[in-house]
Short mmCIF file of C-alpha atoms in Angstrom, two decimals:
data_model
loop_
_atom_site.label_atom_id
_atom_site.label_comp_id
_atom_site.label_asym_id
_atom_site.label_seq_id
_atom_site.Cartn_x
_atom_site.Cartn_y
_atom_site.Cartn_z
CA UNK A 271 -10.22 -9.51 9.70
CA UNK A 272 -13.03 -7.10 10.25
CA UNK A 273 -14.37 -6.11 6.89
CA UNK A 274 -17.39 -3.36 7.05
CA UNK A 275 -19.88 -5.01 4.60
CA UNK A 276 -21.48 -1.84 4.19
CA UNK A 277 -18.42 0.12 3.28
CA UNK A 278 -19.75 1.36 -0.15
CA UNK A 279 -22.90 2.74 1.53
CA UNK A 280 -21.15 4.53 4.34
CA UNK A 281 -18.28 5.85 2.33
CA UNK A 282 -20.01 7.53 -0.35
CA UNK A 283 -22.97 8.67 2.26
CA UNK A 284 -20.18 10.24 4.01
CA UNK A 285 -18.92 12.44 1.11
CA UNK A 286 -22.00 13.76 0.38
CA UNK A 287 -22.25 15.18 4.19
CA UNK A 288 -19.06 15.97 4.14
CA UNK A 289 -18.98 18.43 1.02
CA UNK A 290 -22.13 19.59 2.34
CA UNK A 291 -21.45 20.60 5.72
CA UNK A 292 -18.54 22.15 3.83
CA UNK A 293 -19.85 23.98 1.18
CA UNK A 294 -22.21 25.48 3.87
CA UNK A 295 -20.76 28.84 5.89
CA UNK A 296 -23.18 28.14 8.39
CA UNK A 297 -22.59 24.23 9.16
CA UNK A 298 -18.28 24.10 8.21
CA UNK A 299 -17.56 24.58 11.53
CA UNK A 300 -19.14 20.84 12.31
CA UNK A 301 -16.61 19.18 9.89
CA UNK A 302 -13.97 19.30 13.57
CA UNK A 303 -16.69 16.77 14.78
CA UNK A 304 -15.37 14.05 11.85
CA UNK A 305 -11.65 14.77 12.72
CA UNK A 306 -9.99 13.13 15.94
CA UNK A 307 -8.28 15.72 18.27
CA UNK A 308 -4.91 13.72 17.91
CA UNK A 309 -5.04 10.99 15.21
CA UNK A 310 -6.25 12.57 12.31
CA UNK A 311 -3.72 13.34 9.61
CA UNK A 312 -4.37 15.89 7.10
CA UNK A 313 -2.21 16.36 3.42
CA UNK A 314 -3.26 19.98 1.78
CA UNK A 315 -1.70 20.13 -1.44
CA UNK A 316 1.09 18.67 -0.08
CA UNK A 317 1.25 20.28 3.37
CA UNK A 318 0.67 17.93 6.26
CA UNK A 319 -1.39 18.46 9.58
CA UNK A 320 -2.45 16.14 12.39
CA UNK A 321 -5.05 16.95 14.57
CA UNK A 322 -8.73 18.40 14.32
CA UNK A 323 -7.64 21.89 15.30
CA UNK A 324 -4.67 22.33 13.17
CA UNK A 325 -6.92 20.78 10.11
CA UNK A 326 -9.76 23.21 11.30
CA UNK A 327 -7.44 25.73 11.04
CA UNK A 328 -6.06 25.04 7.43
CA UNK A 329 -9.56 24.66 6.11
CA UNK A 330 -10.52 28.18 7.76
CA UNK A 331 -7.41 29.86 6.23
CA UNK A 332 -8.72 29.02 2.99
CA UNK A 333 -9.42 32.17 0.86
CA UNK A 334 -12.67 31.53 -0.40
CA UNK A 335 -16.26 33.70 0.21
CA UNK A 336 -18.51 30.54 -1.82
CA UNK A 337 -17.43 27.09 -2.51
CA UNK A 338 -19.02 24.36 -4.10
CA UNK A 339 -18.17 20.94 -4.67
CA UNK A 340 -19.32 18.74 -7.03
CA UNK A 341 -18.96 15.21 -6.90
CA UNK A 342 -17.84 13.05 -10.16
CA UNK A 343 -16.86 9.49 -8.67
CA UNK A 344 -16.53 7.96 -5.40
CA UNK A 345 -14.99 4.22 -5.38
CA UNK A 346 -14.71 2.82 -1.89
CA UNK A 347 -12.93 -0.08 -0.56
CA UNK A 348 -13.33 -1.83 2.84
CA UNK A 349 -10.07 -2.26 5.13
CA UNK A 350 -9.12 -5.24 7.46
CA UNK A 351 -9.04 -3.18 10.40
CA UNK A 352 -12.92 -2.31 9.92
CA UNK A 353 -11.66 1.16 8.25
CA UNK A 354 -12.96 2.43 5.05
CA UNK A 355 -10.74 3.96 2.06
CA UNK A 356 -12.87 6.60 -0.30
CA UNK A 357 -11.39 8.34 -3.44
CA UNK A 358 -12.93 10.79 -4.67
CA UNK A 359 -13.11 12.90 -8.00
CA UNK A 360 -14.89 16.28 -8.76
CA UNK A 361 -14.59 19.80 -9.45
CA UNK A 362 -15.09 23.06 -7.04
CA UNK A 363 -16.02 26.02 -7.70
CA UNK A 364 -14.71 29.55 -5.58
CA UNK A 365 -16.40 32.46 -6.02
CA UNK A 366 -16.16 33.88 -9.43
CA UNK A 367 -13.43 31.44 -10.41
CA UNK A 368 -13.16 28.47 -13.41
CA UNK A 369 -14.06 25.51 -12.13
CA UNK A 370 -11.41 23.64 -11.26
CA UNK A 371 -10.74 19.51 -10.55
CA UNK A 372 -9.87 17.78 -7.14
CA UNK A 373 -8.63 14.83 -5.89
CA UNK A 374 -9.49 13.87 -2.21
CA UNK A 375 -8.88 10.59 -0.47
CA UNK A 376 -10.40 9.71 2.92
CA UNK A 377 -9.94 6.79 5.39
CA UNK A 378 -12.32 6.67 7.99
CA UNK A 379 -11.60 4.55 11.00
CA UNK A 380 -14.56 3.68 13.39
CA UNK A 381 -14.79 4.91 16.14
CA UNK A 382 -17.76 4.92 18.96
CA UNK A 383 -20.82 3.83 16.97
CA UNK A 384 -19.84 6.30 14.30
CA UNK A 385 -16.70 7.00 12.15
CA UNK A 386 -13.77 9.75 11.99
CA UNK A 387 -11.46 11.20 9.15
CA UNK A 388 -8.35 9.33 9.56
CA UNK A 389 -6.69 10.23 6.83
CA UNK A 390 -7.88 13.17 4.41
CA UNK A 391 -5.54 13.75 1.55
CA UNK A 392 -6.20 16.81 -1.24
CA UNK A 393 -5.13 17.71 -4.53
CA UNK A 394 -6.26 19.97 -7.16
CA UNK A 395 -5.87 18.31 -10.53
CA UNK A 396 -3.44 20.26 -12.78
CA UNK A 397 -3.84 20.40 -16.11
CA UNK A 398 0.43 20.73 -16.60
CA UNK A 399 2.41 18.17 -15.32
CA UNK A 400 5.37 19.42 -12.95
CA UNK A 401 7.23 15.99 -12.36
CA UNK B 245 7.23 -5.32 15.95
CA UNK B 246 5.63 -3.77 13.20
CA UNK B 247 7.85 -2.09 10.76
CA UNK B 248 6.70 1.43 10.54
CA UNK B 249 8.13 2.69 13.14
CA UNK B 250 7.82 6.02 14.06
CA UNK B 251 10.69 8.31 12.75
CA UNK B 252 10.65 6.65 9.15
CA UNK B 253 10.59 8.45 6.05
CA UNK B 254 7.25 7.02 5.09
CA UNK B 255 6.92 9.80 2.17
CA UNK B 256 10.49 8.50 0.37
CA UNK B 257 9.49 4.38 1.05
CA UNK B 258 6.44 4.57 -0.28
CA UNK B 259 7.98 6.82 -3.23
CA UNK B 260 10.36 4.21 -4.31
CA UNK B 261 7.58 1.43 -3.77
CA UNK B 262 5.00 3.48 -6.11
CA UNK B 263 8.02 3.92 -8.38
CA UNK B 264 9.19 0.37 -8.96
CA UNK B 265 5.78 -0.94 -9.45
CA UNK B 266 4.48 1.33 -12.23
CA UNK B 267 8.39 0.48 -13.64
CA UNK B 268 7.26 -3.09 -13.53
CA UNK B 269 4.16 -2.06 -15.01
CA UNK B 270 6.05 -0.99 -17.74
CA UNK B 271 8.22 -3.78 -18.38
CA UNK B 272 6.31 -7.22 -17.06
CA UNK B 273 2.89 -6.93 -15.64
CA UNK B 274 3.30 -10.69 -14.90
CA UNK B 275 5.58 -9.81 -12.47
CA UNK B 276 3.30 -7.33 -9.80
CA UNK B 277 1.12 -11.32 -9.39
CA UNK B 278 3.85 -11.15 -6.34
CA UNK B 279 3.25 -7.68 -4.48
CA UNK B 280 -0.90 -8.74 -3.93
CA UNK B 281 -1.59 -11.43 -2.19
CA UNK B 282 -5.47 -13.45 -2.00
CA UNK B 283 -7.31 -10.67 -0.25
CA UNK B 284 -5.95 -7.91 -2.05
CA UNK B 285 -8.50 -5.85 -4.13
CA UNK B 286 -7.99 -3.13 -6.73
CA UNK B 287 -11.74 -1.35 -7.93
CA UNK B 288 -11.14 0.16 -10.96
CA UNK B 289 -14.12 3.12 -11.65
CA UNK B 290 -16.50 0.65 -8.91
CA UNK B 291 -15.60 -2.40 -10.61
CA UNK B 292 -12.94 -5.02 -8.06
CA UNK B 293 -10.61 -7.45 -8.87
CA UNK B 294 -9.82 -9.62 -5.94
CA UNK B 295 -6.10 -11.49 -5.73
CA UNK B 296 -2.90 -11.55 -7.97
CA UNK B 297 -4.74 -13.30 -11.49
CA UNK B 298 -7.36 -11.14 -11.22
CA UNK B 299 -6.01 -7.70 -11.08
CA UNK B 300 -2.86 -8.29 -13.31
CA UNK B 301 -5.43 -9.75 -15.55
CA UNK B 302 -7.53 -6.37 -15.83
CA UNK B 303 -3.58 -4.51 -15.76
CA UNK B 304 -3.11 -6.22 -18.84
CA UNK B 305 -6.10 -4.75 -20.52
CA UNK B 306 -4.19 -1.23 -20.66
CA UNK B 307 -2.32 0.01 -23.79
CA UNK B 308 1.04 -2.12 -23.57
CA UNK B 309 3.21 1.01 -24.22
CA UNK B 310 1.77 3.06 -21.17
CA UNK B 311 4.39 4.99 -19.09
CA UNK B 312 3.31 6.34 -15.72
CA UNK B 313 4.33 9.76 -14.94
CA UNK B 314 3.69 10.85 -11.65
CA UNK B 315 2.26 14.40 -11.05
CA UNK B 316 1.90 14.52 -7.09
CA UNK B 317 2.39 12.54 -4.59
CA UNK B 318 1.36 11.96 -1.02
CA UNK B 319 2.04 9.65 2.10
CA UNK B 320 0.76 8.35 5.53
CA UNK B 321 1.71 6.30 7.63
CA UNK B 322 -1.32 4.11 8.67
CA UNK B 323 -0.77 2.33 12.18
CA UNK B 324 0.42 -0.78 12.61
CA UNK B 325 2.25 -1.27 9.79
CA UNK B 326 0.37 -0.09 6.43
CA UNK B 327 1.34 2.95 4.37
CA UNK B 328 -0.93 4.83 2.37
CA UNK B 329 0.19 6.63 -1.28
CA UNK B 330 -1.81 8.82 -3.23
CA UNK B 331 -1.04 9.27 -6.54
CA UNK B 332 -2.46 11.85 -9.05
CA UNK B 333 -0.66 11.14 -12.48
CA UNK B 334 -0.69 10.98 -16.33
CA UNK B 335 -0.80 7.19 -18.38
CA UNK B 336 1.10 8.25 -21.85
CA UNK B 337 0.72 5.57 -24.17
CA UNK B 338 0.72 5.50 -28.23
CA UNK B 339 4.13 6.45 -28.16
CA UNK B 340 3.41 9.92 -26.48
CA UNK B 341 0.38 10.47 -28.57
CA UNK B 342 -1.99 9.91 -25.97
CA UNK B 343 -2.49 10.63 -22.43
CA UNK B 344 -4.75 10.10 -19.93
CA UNK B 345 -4.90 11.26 -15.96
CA UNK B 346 -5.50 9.12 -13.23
CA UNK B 347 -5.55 8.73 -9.97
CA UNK B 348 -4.40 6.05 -7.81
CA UNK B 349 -4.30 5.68 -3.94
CA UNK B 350 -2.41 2.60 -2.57
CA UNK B 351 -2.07 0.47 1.06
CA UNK B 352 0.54 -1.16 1.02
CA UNK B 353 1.37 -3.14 4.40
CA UNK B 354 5.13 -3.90 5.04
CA UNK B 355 6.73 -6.85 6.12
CA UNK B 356 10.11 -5.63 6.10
CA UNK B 357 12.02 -2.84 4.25
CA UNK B 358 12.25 -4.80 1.15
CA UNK B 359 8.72 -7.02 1.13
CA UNK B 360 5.44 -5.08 0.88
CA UNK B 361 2.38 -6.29 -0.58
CA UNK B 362 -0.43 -4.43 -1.53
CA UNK B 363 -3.66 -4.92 0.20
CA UNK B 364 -6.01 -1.99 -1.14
CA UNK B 365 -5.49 -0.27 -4.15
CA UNK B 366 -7.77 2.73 -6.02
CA UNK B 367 -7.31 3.71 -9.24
CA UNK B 368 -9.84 6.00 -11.32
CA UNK B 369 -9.20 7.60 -14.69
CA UNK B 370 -9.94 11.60 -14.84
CA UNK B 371 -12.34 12.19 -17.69
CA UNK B 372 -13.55 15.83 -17.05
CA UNK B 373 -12.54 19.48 -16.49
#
């Protein structure tokens, strides 16, 4: 067992860069840097990816000109391989659109002295239910 | 060998998993005490309940009528032998009066096909937008 005592820290430090690197034109181009070039597994509103350049490439085909993310709750919870599971809840805002509310998950796995994205799972929250 | 292997329809296994434990949910609370074991943790909204008494024990806090409905739902496989669910639903309770969204992300790590505890589990109610 190889708890991270400082999960809570790290995980919720990490959102915060992570929504801003990506709410940022200039600096969403570093987000490849958190994904692994094999490992990392991606769910898009239900479509799945693995690997930083096919992720990269979702996120860039993303029809937005301004995003913004706003964070409502993080909760984080260590895992026994030394990873770290984060949900998070907020709202985003495109362009001129309604704001509207997300659910992303994230398991980072370390790796080097740092940590990757090994799992990044997104949905928007609808407001009617399609079982 | 680990379980998951490769080729498995992690997306339907964990389906039926998520499934049967928001049935038991439903029906006997008591009952999920067997799919955590000592070291499993659920945080509800950054509070944690560590092991079986302690998390059915917060479970049982929730409206006793509450049905789960699932909205989406999402699945990896997490090498060796955990699977990850993510869960965005509705709790209806009050006899369909009242509902209330939540998510809820699981790991469950698999014995075999049939025994799967649940080692980290997530779950925050949506209060906004």
């Amino acid at each position: 067992m190889a708890l991270n005592p400082n999960y809570d820290e790290i995980g919720k430090a990490f959102t915060q860069q992570y929504y801003a690197l990506f709410d940022n034109p200039a600096t969403r181009g570093q987000l490849q840097g958190l994904y692994n070039a094999e490992q990392s597994l991606m769910s898009f509103e239900g479509q799945q990816m693995q690997g930083a350049e096919k992720i990269m490439g979702k996120i860039a085909s993303l029809t937005f000109q301004k995003i913004q993310h706003l964070i409502t709750a993080v909760d984080c919870q260590p895992m026994f391989d030394g990873g770290i599971l984060i949900n998070v809840l907020g709202q985003l805002k495109t362009d001129d659109d309604p704001p509207q509310s997300f659910m992303q998950n994230f398991v980072l796995r370390p790796g080097g002295d740092s940590f990757y994205i090994q799992h990044d799972v997104f949905r928007l929250v609808l407001h009617n239910v399609a079982a | 060998a680990p379980y998951t292997a490769a080729g498995m329809d992690v997306k339907k296994i964990a389906h039926k998993w998520c499934t049967d434990y928001y049935q038991q949910h439903q029906t006997n609370r008591q009952v999920l005490k067997q799919v955590y074991k000592p070291d499993s943790k659920l945080t509800v909204t950054n509070d944690d309940f560590v092991g079986p008494d302690a998390i059915v024990e917060k479970f049982e806090q929730w409206p006793k009528d509450s049905v789960f409905q699932v909205v989406s739902f999402d699945a990896h496989q997490n090498m060796p032998n955990g699977i990850l669910a993510f869960v965005m639903g509705k709790l209806v309770f009050d006899n369909g009066a009242n509902e209330q969204r939540f998510a809820h992300v699981f790991q469950f790590i698999a014995e075999s096909e049939a025994a799967f505890y649940i080692q980290n589990e997530i779950f925050q109610f949506i209060n906004f937008g």
